[in-house]
Amino acid sequence: MGISGVGKTALINRLVTGNFSTTSPTVAIDVRICEIPAKGKGEPTILTFHDTAGQERFRSISKPYFRGADVVLVVVSSRGIQKDLVDCLKWLNEIESEAQEAKFILVRTQIDLVKNRHSGRKRVEEDDELFPVFGKEENLGETFFDVSSMEGWGIEELKNYISEVL
């Protein structure tokens, strides 16, 4: 979940296919499935992604898709417009009641557009941009992921983490 234009569709496409493509904004919901091979002899993990439209007018029809979710990716852009972060937090607060059992994972996309930013798992409290907005959100935990869907940076680490928390 996230507001319009933060790269949710590009992120899901990279997670599912391993490729980057530019797309038009999602209208309503798009469903994508990804299989993560098991480590050792276990069963593979099947991930179903519901790519929800970020425009405010689609939020009411998106909410039911969060019911029963195991994981919710909370996606924000590295372009760091404070208003966008606050809007995303409001949207997050609206869906928390729909996804009460879900693990929420904060993902900051488009890090290829920012100098001196590296991909991977990081601590929210150590980030000057995210901590003021998301630092008190208990559902998000203490870590987040910086990724680039375009370059593929941080994608495998995020995918492995999703598999671990399921």
mmCIF file of C-alpha atoms in Angstrom:
data_model
loop_
_atom_site.group_PDB
_atom_site.id
_atom_site.type_symbol
_atom_site.label_atom_id
_atom_site.label_comp_id
_atom_site.label_asym_id
_atom_site.label_seq_id
_atom_site.Cartn_x
_atom_site.Cartn_y
_atom_site.Cartn_z
ATOM 1 C CA MET A 1 0.000 0.000 0.000
ATOM 2 C CA GLY A 2 1.061 3.532 -0.591
ATOM 3 C CA ILE A 3 -0.012 6.713 -2.286
ATOM 4 C CA SER A 4 0.014 7.175 -6.046
ATOM 5 C CA GLY A 5 3.350 7.368 -7.841
ATOM 6 C CA VAL A 6 5.656 5.813 -5.244
ATOM 7 C CA GLY A 7 6.517 2.766 -7.354
ATOM 8 C CA LYS A 8 4.268 0.034 -5.949
ATOM 9 C CA THR A 9 3.625 -1.577 -9.346
ATOM 10 C CA ALA A 10 7.297 -1.437 -10.387
ATOM 11 C CA LEU A 11 8.278 -2.977 -7.029
ATOM 12 C CA ILE A 12 5.787 -5.829 -7.359
ATOM 13 C CA ASN A 13 6.817 -6.434 -10.966
ATOM 14 C CA ARG A 14 10.482 -6.660 -9.895
ATOM 15 C CA LEU A 15 9.606 -8.998 -6.988
ATOM 16 C CA VAL A 16 7.486 -11.273 -9.204
ATOM 17 C CA THR A 17 9.368 -11.312 -12.530
ATOM 18 C CA GLY A 18 12.815 -10.015 -11.653
ATOM 19 C CA ASN A 19 12.400 -7.345 -14.325
ATOM 20 C CA PHE A 20 11.752 -3.616 -14.362
ATOM 21 C CA SER A 21 9.153 -2.002 -16.552
ATOM 22 C CA THR A 22 7.472 1.363 -16.566
ATOM 23 C CA THR A 23 3.726 1.131 -16.252
ATOM 24 C CA SER A 24 0.616 3.233 -16.119
ATOM 25 C CA PRO A 25 -0.964 3.852 -12.717
ATOM 26 C CA THR A 26 -2.894 0.886 -11.357
ATOM 27 C CA VAL A 27 -6.663 1.251 -11.550
ATOM 28 C CA ALA A 28 -8.367 -0.532 -8.645
ATOM 29 C CA ILE A 29 -6.491 -3.845 -8.006
ATOM 30 C CA ASP A 30 -4.001 -6.030 -9.884
ATOM 31 C CA VAL A 31 -3.106 -9.481 -8.517
ATOM 32 C CA ARG A 32 0.357 -11.030 -9.082
ATOM 33 C CA ILE A 33 1.794 -14.321 -7.791
ATOM 34 C CA CYS A 34 5.414 -15.164 -6.998
ATOM 35 C CA GLU A 35 7.040 -18.400 -5.821
ATOM 36 C CA ILE A 36 10.113 -18.276 -3.595
ATOM 37 C CA PRO A 37 12.043 -21.561 -3.648
ATOM 38 C CA ALA A 38 12.511 -23.203 -0.272
ATOM 39 C CA LYS A 39 15.898 -23.353 1.345
ATOM 40 C CA GLY A 40 16.783 -27.007 1.680
ATOM 41 C CA LYS A 41 13.991 -29.543 1.191
ATOM 42 C CA GLY A 42 11.047 -27.463 2.409
ATOM 43 C CA GLU A 43 8.048 -26.297 0.447
ATOM 44 C CA PRO A 44 8.339 -23.119 -1.630
ATOM 45 C CA THR A 45 6.658 -19.967 -0.354
ATOM 46 C CA ILE A 46 3.857 -18.669 -2.577
ATOM 47 C CA LEU A 47 3.332 -14.916 -2.391
ATOM 48 C CA THR A 48 0.192 -13.267 -3.732
ATOM 49 C CA PHE A 49 0.535 -9.526 -4.229
ATOM 50 C CA HIS A 50 -2.514 -7.285 -4.436
ATOM 51 C CA ASP A 51 -1.277 -4.164 -6.198
ATOM 52 C CA THR A 52 -3.688 -1.505 -4.981
ATOM 53 C CA ALA A 53 -4.272 1.826 -6.651
ATOM 54 C CA GLY A 54 -2.767 4.688 -4.692
ATOM 55 C CA GLN A 55 -5.243 7.339 -5.759
ATOM 56 C CA GLU A 56 -7.518 8.384 -2.931
ATOM 57 C CA ARG A 57 -10.685 7.656 -4.924
ATOM 58 C CA PHE A 58 -9.796 3.922 -5.000
ATOM 59 C CA ARG A 59 -9.014 3.523 -1.305
ATOM 60 C CA SER A 60 -12.473 2.372 -0.270
ATOM 61 C CA ILE A 61 -12.470 -0.493 -2.794
ATOM 62 C CA SER A 62 -8.893 -1.436 -1.848
ATOM 63 C CA LYS A 63 -9.520 -1.882 1.884
ATOM 64 C CA PRO A 64 -11.173 -5.335 1.728
ATOM 65 C CA TYR A 65 -8.091 -6.765 -0.003
ATOM 66 C CA PHE A 66 -6.088 -6.217 3.174
ATOM 67 C CA ARG A 67 -8.330 -8.530 5.237
ATOM 68 C CA GLY A 68 -6.506 -11.710 6.072
ATOM 69 C CA ALA A 69 -3.196 -10.432 4.688
ATOM 70 C CA ASP A 70 -0.077 -11.941 6.226
ATOM 71 C CA VAL A 71 2.213 -9.118 5.072
ATOM 72 C CA VAL A 72 1.510 -5.547 3.951
ATOM 73 C CA LEU A 73 4.240 -3.606 2.169
ATOM 74 C CA VAL A 74 3.976 0.076 3.099
ATOM 75 C CA VAL A 75 5.637 1.791 0.135
ATOM 76 C CA VAL A 76 7.017 5.334 0.152
ATOM 77 C CA SER A 77 9.276 7.105 -2.330
ATOM 78 C CA SER A 78 12.844 8.193 -1.646
ATOM 79 C CA ARG A 79 11.958 11.485 -3.271
ATOM 80 C CA GLY A 80 10.896 12.278 0.274
ATOM 81 C CA ILE A 81 8.120 14.789 -0.020
ATOM 82 C CA GLN A 82 7.013 15.132 3.607
ATOM 83 C CA LYS A 83 3.337 15.567 2.661
ATOM 84 C CA ASP A 84 3.457 12.229 0.803
ATOM 85 C CA LEU A 85 4.866 10.500 3.884
ATOM 86 C CA VAL A 86 2.123 11.971 6.068
ATOM 87 C CA ASP A 87 -0.557 10.961 3.514
ATOM 88 C CA CYS A 88 0.837 7.427 3.485
ATOM 89 C CA LEU A 89 0.688 7.315 7.289
ATOM 90 C CA LYS A 90 -2.996 8.327 7.190
ATOM 91 C CA TRP A 91 -3.711 5.561 4.647
ATOM 92 C CA LEU A 92 -1.790 3.089 6.819
ATOM 93 C CA ASN A 93 -3.896 4.031 9.844
ATOM 94 C CA GLU A 94 -7.061 3.431 7.799
ATOM 95 C CA ILE A 95 -6.103 -0.104 6.763
ATOM 96 C CA GLU A 96 -4.620 -1.327 10.041
ATOM 97 C CA SER A 97 -8.079 -2.390 11.208
ATOM 98 C CA GLU A 98 -8.538 -4.452 8.022
ATOM 99 C CA ALA A 99 -5.197 -6.261 8.379
ATOM 100 C CA GLN A 100 -4.987 -6.784 12.122
ATOM 101 C CA GLU A 101 -2.814 -9.908 11.953
ATOM 102 C CA ALA A 102 -0.490 -8.678 9.204
ATOM 103 C CA LYS A 103 3.202 -7.908 9.459
ATOM 104 C CA PHE A 104 3.733 -4.398 8.057
ATOM 105 C CA ILE A 105 7.018 -3.761 6.230
ATOM 106 C CA LEU A 106 8.110 -0.237 5.336
ATOM 107 C CA VAL A 107 9.762 -0.056 1.889
ATOM 108 C CA ARG A 108 11.322 3.101 0.451
ATOM 109 C CA THR A 109 11.584 2.872 -3.339
ATOM 110 C CA GLN A 110 13.446 4.767 -6.050
ATOM 111 C CA ILE A 111 16.730 5.016 -4.133
ATOM 112 C CA ASP A 112 18.551 5.115 -7.452
ATOM 113 C CA LEU A 113 17.321 8.721 -7.715
ATOM 114 C CA VAL A 114 19.112 9.830 -4.520
ATOM 115 C CA LYS A 115 22.876 10.276 -4.145
ATOM 116 C CA ASN A 116 24.694 8.424 -1.379
ATOM 117 C CA ARG A 117 21.804 6.142 -0.492
ATOM 118 C CA HIS A 118 22.412 2.404 -0.347
ATOM 119 C CA SER A 119 19.960 -0.463 -0.606
ATOM 120 C CA GLY A 120 19.141 -2.945 2.108
ATOM 121 C CA ARG A 121 17.534 -3.362 5.499
ATOM 122 C CA LYS A 122 17.922 -0.421 7.880
ATOM 123 C CA ARG A 123 16.656 0.920 11.202
ATOM 124 C CA VAL A 124 13.845 3.499 11.115
ATOM 125 C CA GLU A 125 15.229 5.328 14.155
ATOM 126 C CA GLU A 126 18.455 6.054 12.241
ATOM 127 C CA ASP A 127 16.711 7.736 9.299
ATOM 128 C CA ASP A 128 16.112 11.490 9.568
ATOM 129 C CA GLU A 129 13.409 11.460 6.898
ATOM 130 C CA LEU A 130 11.313 8.464 7.977
ATOM 131 C CA PHE A 131 11.644 8.489 11.763
ATOM 132 C CA PRO A 132 9.662 11.711 12.394
ATOM 133 C CA VAL A 133 6.687 10.288 10.475
ATOM 134 C CA PHE A 134 6.859 6.524 11.067
ATOM 135 C CA GLY A 135 8.987 6.216 14.224
ATOM 136 C CA LYS A 136 6.029 5.768 16.568
ATOM 137 C CA GLU A 137 4.188 3.269 14.350
ATOM 138 C CA GLU A 138 4.437 0.049 16.345
ATOM 139 C CA ASN A 139 3.031 -2.081 13.513
ATOM 140 C CA LEU A 140 5.965 -1.183 11.241
ATOM 141 C CA GLY A 141 8.625 -2.507 13.553
ATOM 142 C CA GLU A 142 12.091 -1.045 13.746
ATOM 143 C CA THR A 143 13.419 -1.731 10.259
ATOM 144 C CA PHE A 144 12.684 -0.722 6.696
ATOM 145 C CA PHE A 145 14.080 -1.527 3.263
ATOM 146 C CA ASP A 146 15.609 0.860 0.749
ATOM 147 C CA VAL A 147 15.185 -0.570 -2.760
ATOM 148 C CA SER A 148 15.468 0.334 -6.412
ATOM 149 C CA SER A 149 13.010 -1.494 -8.647
ATOM 150 C CA MET A 150 14.783 -0.078 -11.676
ATOM 151 C CA GLU A 151 18.266 -1.298 -10.715
ATOM 152 C CA GLY A 152 17.136 -4.300 -8.647
ATOM 153 C CA TRP A 153 18.964 -3.088 -5.530
ATOM 154 C CA GLY A 154 17.632 -4.522 -2.266
ATOM 155 C CA ILE A 155 14.929 -6.606 -3.974
ATOM 156 C CA GLU A 156 16.269 -10.074 -3.087
ATOM 157 C CA GLU A 157 16.889 -9.011 0.502
ATOM 158 C CA LEU A 158 13.288 -7.765 0.764
ATOM 159 C CA LYS A 159 11.914 -10.922 -0.862
ATOM 160 C CA ASN A 160 13.902 -13.124 1.534
ATOM 161 C CA TYR A 161 12.686 -11.103 4.525
ATOM 162 C CA ILE A 162 9.058 -11.471 3.416
ATOM 163 C CA SER A 163 9.593 -15.227 3.166
ATOM 164 C CA GLU A 164 11.167 -15.304 6.646
ATOM 165 C CA VAL A 165 8.298 -13.503 8.380
ATOM 166 C CA LEU A 166 5.613 -15.759 6.900
#
